[in-house]
Short mmCIF file of C-alpha atoms in Angstrom, two decimals:
data_model
loop_
_atom_site.label_atom_id
_atom_site.label_comp_id
_atom_site.label_asym_id
_atom_site.label_seq_id
_atom_site.Cartn_x
_atom_site.Cartn_y
_atom_site.Cartn_z
CA UNK E 271 31.36 76.17 -117.54
CA UNK E 272 32.90 75.59 -120.92
CA UNK E 273 34.27 72.14 -121.48
CA UNK E 274 36.98 70.97 -118.95
CA UNK E 275 40.42 70.57 -120.01
CA UNK E 276 41.81 66.74 -120.24
CA UNK E 277 44.43 65.72 -118.19
CA UNK E 278 47.66 66.44 -119.43
CA UNK E 279 46.06 68.30 -122.65
CA UNK E 280 48.80 71.30 -123.84
CA UNK E 281 47.26 74.43 -124.93
CA UNK E 282 48.56 76.21 -128.21
CA UNK E 283 50.43 79.67 -127.97
CA UNK E 284 47.06 81.52 -128.96
CA UNK E 285 47.09 84.85 -126.51
CA UNK E 286 48.66 87.50 -128.18
CA UNK E 287 48.43 89.94 -125.35
CA UNK E 288 50.74 88.30 -122.90
CA UNK E 289 54.42 89.17 -123.42
CA UNK E 290 55.19 85.72 -122.98
CA UNK E 291 52.12 84.59 -124.96
CA UNK E 292 51.29 81.43 -123.27
CA UNK E 293 48.47 79.86 -121.40
CA UNK E 294 48.07 77.08 -119.01
CA UNK E 295 46.26 73.72 -119.47
CA UNK E 296 44.18 71.98 -117.40
CA UNK E 297 42.56 75.65 -115.66
CA UNK E 298 39.68 74.96 -118.53
CA UNK E 299 38.29 77.86 -120.84
CA UNK E 300 39.70 80.85 -119.63
CA UNK E 301 38.66 82.84 -122.80
CA UNK E 302 40.73 86.17 -122.95
CA UNK E 303 40.90 85.86 -118.86
CA UNK E 304 44.21 83.83 -119.45
CA UNK E 305 45.82 86.50 -119.60
CA UNK E 306 45.71 86.81 -115.91
CA UNK E 307 48.44 84.10 -114.98
CA UNK E 308 50.69 85.85 -116.91
CA UNK E 309 51.63 89.08 -113.94
CA UNK E 310 51.71 86.24 -111.43
CA UNK E 311 53.81 84.03 -113.05
CA UNK E 312 56.61 86.23 -114.23
CA UNK E 313 57.76 86.93 -110.67
CA UNK E 314 61.31 86.97 -109.91
CA UNK E 315 60.32 86.31 -106.28
CA UNK E 316 58.24 83.11 -106.99
CA UNK E 317 60.46 79.89 -106.98
CA UNK E 318 59.13 77.77 -110.26
CA UNK E 319 61.14 74.49 -110.32
CA UNK E 320 60.70 73.57 -114.13
CA UNK E 321 61.31 70.38 -115.13
CA UNK E 322 61.79 69.77 -119.21
CA UNK E 323 61.60 66.08 -118.72
CA UNK E 324 58.89 65.67 -117.84
CA UNK E 325 56.14 65.86 -120.40
CA UNK E 326 53.57 63.02 -120.43
CA UNK E 327 49.91 62.28 -119.61
CA UNK E 328 51.08 60.88 -116.18
CA UNK E 329 52.68 64.39 -114.95
CA UNK E 330 49.46 67.05 -115.82
CA UNK E 331 50.97 70.42 -114.96
CA UNK E 332 51.13 74.01 -116.67
CA UNK E 333 52.73 74.62 -119.90
CA UNK E 334 54.40 77.92 -121.12
CA UNK E 335 54.34 78.03 -124.84
CA UNK E 336 56.88 80.82 -124.10
CA UNK E 337 59.35 78.93 -123.03
CA UNK E 338 59.37 76.47 -125.72
CA UNK E 339 56.94 73.95 -123.68
CA UNK E 340 58.09 73.40 -120.60
CA UNK E 341 55.97 71.87 -118.38
CA UNK E 342 55.67 73.25 -114.64
CA UNK E 343 54.54 69.38 -112.99
CA UNK E 344 51.83 69.26 -111.08
CA UNK E 345 53.78 68.25 -107.97
CA UNK E 346 55.84 71.32 -108.36
CA UNK E 347 52.85 73.38 -108.30
CA UNK E 348 51.66 71.92 -105.16
CA UNK E 349 54.52 72.82 -103.54
CA UNK E 350 53.58 76.20 -103.71
CA UNK E 351 50.93 76.00 -101.05
CA UNK E 352 51.97 74.03 -98.23
CA UNK E 353 48.20 73.69 -97.10
CA UNK E 354 47.16 71.58 -100.34
CA UNK E 355 49.93 69.14 -99.51
CA UNK E 356 48.76 68.18 -96.72
CA UNK E 357 45.26 67.80 -97.16
CA UNK E 358 45.60 63.76 -98.36
CA UNK E 359 43.86 61.91 -100.82
CA UNK E 360 42.13 63.63 -104.00
CA UNK E 361 38.65 64.56 -104.94
CA UNK E 362 38.90 61.95 -107.47
CA UNK E 363 40.21 59.04 -105.39
CA UNK E 364 37.67 59.60 -102.86
CA UNK E 365 34.76 59.46 -105.78
CA UNK E 366 36.62 56.18 -107.31
CA UNK E 367 36.67 54.73 -103.95
CA UNK E 368 33.10 55.39 -103.31
CA UNK E 369 31.87 53.45 -106.68
CA UNK E 370 34.52 50.49 -105.92
CA UNK E 371 33.08 49.82 -102.40
CA UNK E 372 29.18 50.74 -102.52
CA UNK E 373 27.99 51.10 -99.25
CA UNK E 374 25.28 50.13 -97.39
CA UNK E 375 21.94 52.21 -96.55
CA UNK E 376 23.27 52.46 -92.64
CA UNK E 377 26.64 53.26 -93.40
CA UNK E 378 25.37 56.13 -95.91
CA UNK E 379 23.76 57.42 -93.43
CA UNK E 380 26.34 57.07 -91.10
CA UNK E 381 28.58 59.07 -93.58
CA UNK E 382 25.70 61.63 -94.33
CA UNK E 383 25.91 62.30 -90.23
CA UNK E 384 29.49 63.01 -90.58
CA UNK E 385 29.29 65.22 -93.47
CA UNK E 386 26.79 67.32 -91.68
CA UNK E 387 28.99 67.68 -88.64
CA UNK E 388 31.54 68.62 -91.14
CA UNK E 389 29.20 71.50 -92.67
CA UNK E 390 28.42 72.50 -89.31
CA UNK E 391 32.01 72.68 -88.37
CA UNK E 392 32.83 74.61 -91.51
CA UNK E 393 30.28 77.27 -90.73
CA UNK E 394 31.21 77.34 -87.10
CA UNK E 395 34.80 78.19 -88.20
CA UNK E 396 33.82 81.13 -90.91
CA UNK E 397 32.50 82.84 -88.15
CA UNK E 398 34.99 82.39 -85.60
CA UNK E 399 37.52 83.88 -88.23
CA UNK E 400 35.37 86.57 -89.45
CA UNK E 401 34.71 87.42 -85.50
CA UNK E 402 38.60 87.57 -84.78
CA UNK E 403 38.61 89.81 -87.98
CA UNK E 404 35.62 92.13 -86.84
CA UNK E 405 37.44 92.32 -83.49
CA UNK E 406 40.91 92.31 -83.62
CA UNK E 407 43.22 95.20 -82.74
CA UNK E 408 44.35 96.25 -86.53
CA UNK E 409 42.49 99.10 -87.89
CA UNK E 410 40.01 98.08 -90.40
CA UNK E 411 41.30 98.61 -93.97
CA UNK E 412 45.37 99.17 -92.79
CA UNK E 413 47.88 97.05 -94.35
CA UNK E 414 47.76 94.55 -91.71
CA UNK E 415 44.15 93.67 -91.72
CA UNK E 416 43.71 93.41 -95.43
CA UNK E 417 47.01 90.84 -94.91
CA UNK E 418 44.63 89.28 -91.94
CA UNK E 419 41.69 88.97 -94.13
CA UNK E 420 43.79 87.21 -97.04
CA UNK E 421 45.21 85.17 -94.34
CA UNK E 422 41.58 84.31 -93.33
CA UNK E 423 40.23 83.75 -97.00
CA UNK E 424 43.15 81.27 -97.81
CA UNK E 425 42.03 79.12 -94.59
CA UNK E 426 38.67 79.48 -95.30
CA UNK E 427 39.12 77.92 -98.97
CA UNK E 428 41.61 75.66 -97.92
CA UNK E 429 38.38 73.86 -95.51
CA UNK E 430 36.48 74.36 -98.25
CA UNK E 431 38.42 72.72 -101.02
CA UNK E 432 38.37 69.44 -97.70
CA UNK E 433 34.87 69.55 -98.14
CA UNK E 434 34.20 69.39 -101.63
CA UNK E 435 36.94 67.08 -102.02
CA UNK E 436 35.35 64.63 -99.98
CA UNK E 437 31.68 65.21 -100.75
CA UNK E 438 30.58 61.69 -101.94
CA UNK E 439 28.04 62.63 -104.17
CA UNK E 440 27.18 61.52 -107.71
CA UNK E 441 28.38 64.75 -109.99
CA UNK E 442 25.01 65.07 -111.49
CA UNK E 443 23.66 66.80 -107.90
CA UNK E 444 27.12 68.92 -107.41
CA UNK E 445 28.32 69.91 -111.04
CA UNK E 446 26.00 72.95 -111.42
CA UNK E 447 27.36 74.13 -107.98
CA UNK E 448 30.40 74.00 -108.40
CA UNK E 449 30.99 74.62 -111.99
CA UNK E 450 29.29 78.54 -110.68
CA UNK E 451 31.93 78.98 -108.00
CA UNK E 452 34.55 78.38 -110.32
CA UNK E 453 33.42 80.73 -112.83
CA UNK E 454 33.16 83.08 -110.06
CA UNK E 455 36.68 82.48 -109.03
CA UNK E 456 38.38 82.86 -112.61
CA UNK E 457 36.67 85.99 -112.22
CA UNK E 458 38.53 87.14 -109.75
CA UNK E 459 41.96 86.57 -111.13
CA UNK E 460 41.63 89.93 -112.91
CA UNK E 461 40.60 91.43 -109.58
CA UNK E 462 43.94 90.05 -108.19
CA UNK E 463 45.99 91.49 -110.66
CA UNK E 464 44.50 94.38 -110.87
CA UNK E 465 45.07 94.73 -107.26
CA UNK E 466 48.89 93.77 -108.06
CA UNK E 467 49.16 96.57 -109.91
CA UNK E 468 47.51 99.11 -107.38
CA UNK E 469 49.74 97.79 -104.64
CA UNK E 470 52.79 98.10 -107.01
CA UNK E 471 51.96 101.54 -107.54
CA UNK E 472 51.53 102.46 -103.95
CA UNK E 473 54.99 101.57 -104.04
CA UNK E 474 56.27 103.73 -106.33
CA UNK E 475 55.40 106.56 -104.04
CA UNK E 476 57.75 105.67 -102.04
CA UNK E 477 60.33 107.04 -103.99
CA UNK E 478 59.16 110.56 -103.64
CA UNK E 479 58.70 110.03 -99.54
CA UNK E 480 62.34 108.90 -99.43
CA UNK E 481 63.38 112.79 -100.98
CA UNK E 482 61.54 114.24 -98.66
CA UNK E 483 62.67 112.12 -95.39
CA UNK E 484 66.14 112.22 -96.78
CA UNK E 485 66.20 116.37 -98.07
CA UNK E 486 64.71 117.17 -94.20
CA UNK E 487 65.96 114.25 -91.89
CA UNK E 488 67.25 114.90 -88.50
CA UNK E 489 71.01 115.11 -90.00
CA UNK E 490 70.28 118.70 -91.09
CA UNK E 491 70.42 120.92 -88.09
CA UNK E 492 68.42 123.75 -89.66
CA UNK E 493 66.02 123.70 -92.82
CA UNK E 494 67.01 126.08 -95.67
CA UNK E 495 65.02 127.21 -98.07
CA UNK E 496 66.63 125.31 -100.87
CA UNK E 497 65.80 122.21 -98.66
CA UNK E 498 62.39 123.02 -98.35
CA UNK E 499 61.86 123.80 -101.85
CA UNK E 500 63.47 120.56 -103.25
CA UNK E 501 61.04 118.82 -100.61
CA UNK E 502 58.47 120.72 -101.46
CA UNK E 503 58.78 119.48 -104.89
CA UNK E 504 58.77 115.92 -104.20
CA UNK E 505 55.28 116.26 -102.82
CA UNK E 506 53.63 118.12 -105.32
CA UNK E 507 54.77 115.24 -107.90
CA UNK E 508 53.15 112.94 -105.54
CA UNK E 509 50.50 114.80 -105.06
CA UNK E 510 50.07 115.20 -108.60
CA UNK E 511 50.24 111.52 -109.10
CA UNK E 512 47.68 110.39 -106.71
CA UNK E 513 45.22 112.51 -108.93
CA UNK E 514 46.48 111.16 -111.81
CA UNK E 515 45.51 107.62 -110.45
CA UNK E 516 42.08 108.95 -110.32
CA UNK E 517 41.55 111.17 -112.79
CA UNK E 518 43.30 108.81 -115.63
CA UNK E 519 42.32 105.39 -115.27
CA UNK E 520 42.40 104.70 -118.73
CA UNK E 521 46.42 105.72 -118.96
CA UNK E 522 47.17 103.74 -116.36
CA UNK E 523 45.68 100.64 -117.23
CA UNK E 524 48.42 100.84 -119.90
CA UNK E 525 51.21 100.46 -117.29
CA UNK E 526 53.78 97.53 -118.50
CA UNK E 527 55.00 96.42 -115.62
CA UNK E 528 55.85 93.12 -113.98
CA UNK E 529 56.93 91.76 -110.83
CA UNK E 530 60.84 92.64 -112.29
CA UNK E 531 61.98 96.17 -112.92
CA UNK E 532 62.86 97.28 -116.54
CA UNK E 533 66.32 98.17 -116.01
CA UNK E 534 66.38 99.94 -119.21
CA UNK E 535 64.26 102.86 -118.71
CA UNK E 536 65.70 105.04 -115.92
CA UNK E 537 66.42 108.43 -117.47
CA UNK E 538 65.27 111.22 -115.66
CA UNK E 539 62.81 112.29 -117.98
CA UNK E 540 60.74 108.67 -117.74
CA UNK E 541 61.19 108.57 -113.73
CA UNK E 542 58.07 111.00 -112.87
CA UNK E 543 55.65 108.90 -115.12
CA UNK E 544 57.27 105.87 -114.71
CA UNK E 545 53.75 104.61 -112.54
CA UNK E 546 51.96 104.77 -115.85
CA UNK E 547 54.37 102.18 -117.81
CA UNK E 548 53.62 98.59 -117.66
CA UNK E 549 55.17 95.00 -118.56
CA UNK E 550 52.39 92.98 -117.15
CA UNK E 551 49.35 93.69 -119.62
CA UNK E 552 47.48 92.81 -116.71
CA UNK E 553 43.96 93.88 -117.63
CA UNK E 554 42.57 95.64 -120.64
CA UNK E 555 42.02 99.19 -121.57
CA UNK E 556 38.06 98.67 -120.73
CA UNK E 557 38.35 96.77 -118.08
CA UNK E 558 36.23 97.58 -115.03
CA UNK E 559 36.95 96.61 -111.29
CA UNK E 560 32.97 97.94 -110.32
CA UNK E 561 31.76 95.48 -113.31
CA UNK E 562 34.03 93.04 -112.37
CA UNK E 563 32.66 92.76 -108.66
CA UNK E 564 28.95 93.00 -110.05
CA UNK E 565 30.01 89.67 -112.23
CA UNK E 566 31.51 87.82 -109.45
CA UNK E 567 28.15 88.87 -107.29
CA UNK E 568 25.36 88.04 -109.88
CA UNK E 569 22.55 85.81 -108.67
CA UNK E 570 24.61 84.76 -105.44
CA UNK E 571 21.93 83.70 -103.17
CA UNK E 572 21.51 81.66 -100.12
CA UNK E 573 20.39 78.14 -100.67
CA UNK E 574 15.99 77.48 -100.42
CA UNK E 575 15.75 74.08 -98.29
CA UNK E 576 14.88 71.73 -101.85
CA UNK E 577 18.86 72.68 -102.60
CA UNK E 578 20.42 71.92 -99.92
CA UNK E 579 18.39 68.72 -99.47
CA UNK E 580 19.28 67.72 -103.22
CA UNK E 581 23.10 68.53 -102.95
CA UNK E 582 23.41 66.60 -99.64
CA UNK E 583 23.99 69.74 -97.70
CA UNK E 584 26.73 70.94 -100.26
CA UNK E 585 24.94 74.04 -101.51
CA UNK E 586 25.59 75.93 -98.35
CA UNK E 587 29.36 75.67 -97.95
CA UNK E 588 29.17 76.27 -101.38
CA UNK E 589 26.79 79.65 -101.02
CA UNK E 590 29.43 80.44 -97.95
CA UNK E 591 32.23 80.43 -100.33
CA UNK E 592 30.73 82.71 -103.08
CA UNK E 593 29.70 84.92 -100.59
CA UNK E 594 33.10 85.19 -98.81
CA UNK E 595 34.70 85.10 -102.41
CA UNK E 596 32.90 88.41 -103.40
CA UNK E 597 33.43 90.34 -100.07
CA UNK E 598 36.94 89.77 -100.23
CA UNK E 599 37.40 90.98 -103.59
CA UNK E 600 34.92 93.99 -102.60
CA UNK E 601 37.50 95.12 -99.85
CA UNK E 602 40.25 94.62 -101.72
CA UNK E 603 38.91 96.87 -104.62
CA UNK E 604 37.56 99.72 -102.07
CA UNK E 605 41.38 100.02 -100.39
CA UNK E 606 43.87 99.50 -103.37
CA UNK E 607 43.80 101.75 -106.19
CA UNK E 608 41.98 100.08 -109.05
CA UNK E 609 41.29 100.60 -112.73
CA UNK E 610 37.47 102.16 -112.62
CA UNK E 611 36.92 101.16 -108.78
CA UNK E 612 33.58 101.11 -107.21
CA UNK E 613 32.05 99.61 -104.54
CA UNK E 614 27.98 99.94 -105.51
CA UNK E 615 27.27 95.90 -105.05
CA UNK E 616 24.54 93.78 -103.57
CA UNK E 617 25.83 92.10 -100.46
CA UNK E 618 23.06 90.46 -98.01
CA UNK E 619 23.70 87.46 -95.78
CA UNK E 620 20.73 86.09 -94.16
CA UNK E 621 21.00 85.75 -90.34
CA UNK E 622 20.47 82.30 -90.02
CA UNK E 623 23.86 81.90 -90.89
CA UNK E 624 26.23 81.84 -88.53
CA UNK E 625 28.93 84.35 -90.02
CA UNK E 626 26.69 86.80 -91.13
CA UNK E 627 26.75 89.13 -88.23
CA UNK E 628 30.75 90.18 -88.74
CA UNK E 629 30.83 89.80 -92.19
CA UNK E 630 28.09 92.35 -92.65
CA UNK E 631 29.29 94.50 -89.57
CA UNK E 632 32.48 94.16 -91.78
CA UNK E 633 30.72 95.02 -94.71
CA UNK E 634 28.63 98.50 -93.23
CA UNK E 635 31.79 99.74 -91.71
CA UNK E 636 34.13 99.85 -95.16
CA UNK E 637 30.76 101.40 -96.37
CA UNK E 638 30.63 104.35 -93.87
CA UNK E 639 34.59 104.75 -94.47
CA UNK E 640 34.03 105.56 -97.61
CA UNK E 641 30.99 108.06 -97.23
CA UNK E 642 33.49 110.31 -95.13
CA UNK E 643 33.92 113.52 -96.31
CA UNK E 644 37.55 113.05 -96.05
CA UNK E 645 37.41 109.71 -97.95
CA UNK E 646 34.62 110.26 -101.05
CA UNK E 647 37.20 111.31 -103.33
CA UNK E 648 40.48 108.98 -102.29
CA UNK E 649 42.19 106.73 -105.13
CA UNK E 650 41.50 104.09 -102.42
CA UNK E 651 40.43 103.45 -98.60
CA UNK E 652 43.84 101.62 -97.57
CA UNK E 653 44.52 103.92 -93.87
CA UNK E 654 48.21 104.38 -95.62
CA UNK E 655 47.10 105.70 -98.57
CA UNK E 656 44.93 108.32 -96.24
CA UNK E 657 47.76 108.96 -93.89
CA UNK E 658 50.05 109.75 -96.93
CA UNK E 659 47.25 112.14 -98.25
CA UNK E 660 47.15 113.78 -94.69
CA UNK E 661 50.73 114.33 -94.37
CA UNK E 662 51.07 115.75 -97.90
CA UNK E 663 48.54 118.45 -97.19
CA UNK E 664 50.06 119.12 -93.73
CA UNK E 665 53.38 119.38 -94.88
CA UNK E 666 52.74 121.54 -97.77
CA UNK E 667 50.42 124.09 -96.25
CA UNK E 668 53.43 124.01 -93.98
CA UNK E 669 55.97 124.92 -96.23
CA UNK E 670 53.83 127.37 -98.11
CA UNK E 671 53.62 129.59 -95.21
CA UNK E 672 57.60 129.59 -94.25
CA UNK E 673 59.51 132.41 -94.02
CA UNK E 674 63.28 132.54 -93.55
CA UNK E 675 64.66 132.38 -91.55
CA UNK E 676 62.50 130.19 -89.92
CA UNK E 677 61.24 129.96 -86.17
CA UNK E 678 61.66 127.65 -83.88
CA UNK E 679 58.34 126.64 -83.65
CA UNK E 680 57.60 126.39 -87.30
CA UNK E 681 60.46 124.31 -87.96
CA UNK E 682 59.65 121.78 -85.02
CA UNK E 683 55.85 121.72 -86.62
CA UNK E 684 57.82 120.99 -89.93
CA UNK E 685 60.25 118.02 -87.95
CA UNK E 686 57.07 116.89 -86.05
CA UNK E 687 54.89 116.26 -89.86
CA UNK E 688 58.33 114.33 -91.11
CA UNK E 689 58.13 112.17 -88.17
CA UNK E 690 54.31 111.27 -89.01
CA UNK E 691 55.31 110.58 -92.87
CA UNK E 692 58.35 108.69 -91.74
CA UNK E 693 56.25 106.14 -90.00
CA UNK E 694 53.47 105.89 -93.09
CA UNK E 695 57.02 105.24 -94.89
CA UNK E 696 58.09 102.63 -92.69
CA UNK E 697 54.58 100.87 -92.39
CA UNK E 698 54.06 100.45 -96.50
CA UNK E 699 58.14 99.69 -96.62
CA UNK E 700 57.55 96.24 -94.12
CA UNK E 701 53.92 95.93 -95.79
CA UNK E 702 53.38 96.17 -99.07
CA UNK E 703 55.86 93.49 -100.53
CA UNK E 704 53.96 90.73 -97.72
CA UNK E 705 51.01 92.23 -99.01
CA UNK E 706 51.86 91.32 -102.57
CA UNK E 707 53.29 87.92 -101.96
CA UNK E 708 49.36 87.13 -100.59
CA UNK E 709 47.31 88.44 -103.05
CA UNK E 710 49.38 86.28 -105.46
CA UNK E 711 48.85 82.87 -103.13
CA UNK E 712 45.38 83.96 -103.75
CA UNK E 713 45.67 83.96 -107.40
CA UNK E 714 47.34 80.57 -107.52
CA UNK E 715 45.11 78.54 -104.89
CA UNK E 716 42.33 79.90 -106.59
CA UNK E 717 43.72 78.46 -110.20
CA UNK E 718 44.96 75.44 -108.20
CA UNK E 719 41.22 74.55 -106.89
CA UNK E 720 39.51 75.19 -110.42
CA UNK E 721 42.39 72.77 -112.10
CA UNK E 722 41.84 69.95 -109.56
CA UNK E 723 37.64 70.53 -109.23
CA UNK E 724 37.58 70.47 -113.30
CA UNK E 725 39.92 67.05 -113.31
CA UNK E 726 37.67 65.34 -110.34
CA UNK E 727 34.54 65.90 -111.91
CA UNK E 728 35.87 64.83 -115.44
CA UNK E 729 37.65 61.49 -113.48
CA UNK E 730 34.22 61.25 -111.67
CA UNK E 731 32.39 60.86 -115.01
#
């Protein structure tokens, strides 16, 4: 891990890729990955309380060069996630207390036993959460299921944060473990950005679904040839966009889209390819989701006995979070359209871990889903994407075979297909925005956790 950022340090505006050209202090050496912050912090849905007066070493925060050196105080950043604000004292304060009040051997043994109980409770909690996820009523890889997966990850991460910041051991024993986890977490930021782009891409498909539903809606007593022609064109355009997403990854990586909308580009000539534009500069042209997953999962191995002893047990929860981070990012890439998707990763958890059973079961189910004949060529395993593909193909076949005037039974088939399409449309309309907010929350928590961790390790030194 590179040198940690010092408290209150302000970085120069050296990032040329981002539209705002800023970097964040306290996040450490993100190198080229600093661009991961841009699309999430540009969102009009986020309510940042920028304080132009607080700019001192006593108020560390995120500094944005694009806003003329505006600093977002750490207190404001903490307000983005309620669970963080209620955790209690920081890791740094705990270490200072430990240094100021040395414990005798009996007291230290008592604390060790308490920490071990905390570690065991964390393992049980992870197992319970993933058991619920594996046996819940939501169909795997549906939008509701993905949202539950992200909620589960956020809860596990918060519990891990409490353990990490309360672990009273010399930094030398845990620095390598913590540094390794944070490096993997930084790599996950680009995955969050790519997934965010994929969610927005799926959102763009709703425009074509709306055309079909309005054109052939229940307000029309009879379906005319002109109506079917217009609806068929919208379905054809949507099918092309979905094929383009699979076959033109290098083009999609240039989408210039942020959480806002470009109000100046609404001409009909650009509408059909609006999904290829980008304002976010999320990932580079050569970025690959498959390679990023491999980097996140590189050298993840269950700790050996001596490693557990040397780290006073902390190696176990760190390994747990490394595995959860890899699984969650892999599941997101599997479900959501991403640049250069790939599911070929090595993922294995020893059976001795309580959460091994449910998480390996979920992994196997997702792999089996990807091997199904009708899913192999899909741009994403999200259940709603599969439903869109089926509805588009079914309605297109019905319209191709339609003859006018339409027979009553044929018209009934078309209307039934429209009902199925409307259900998918409503599911996307209700679920995509909350899903995007959850992905953004994962992003922000990773950033904040790494910032806190580096500051704590520096302070402990």
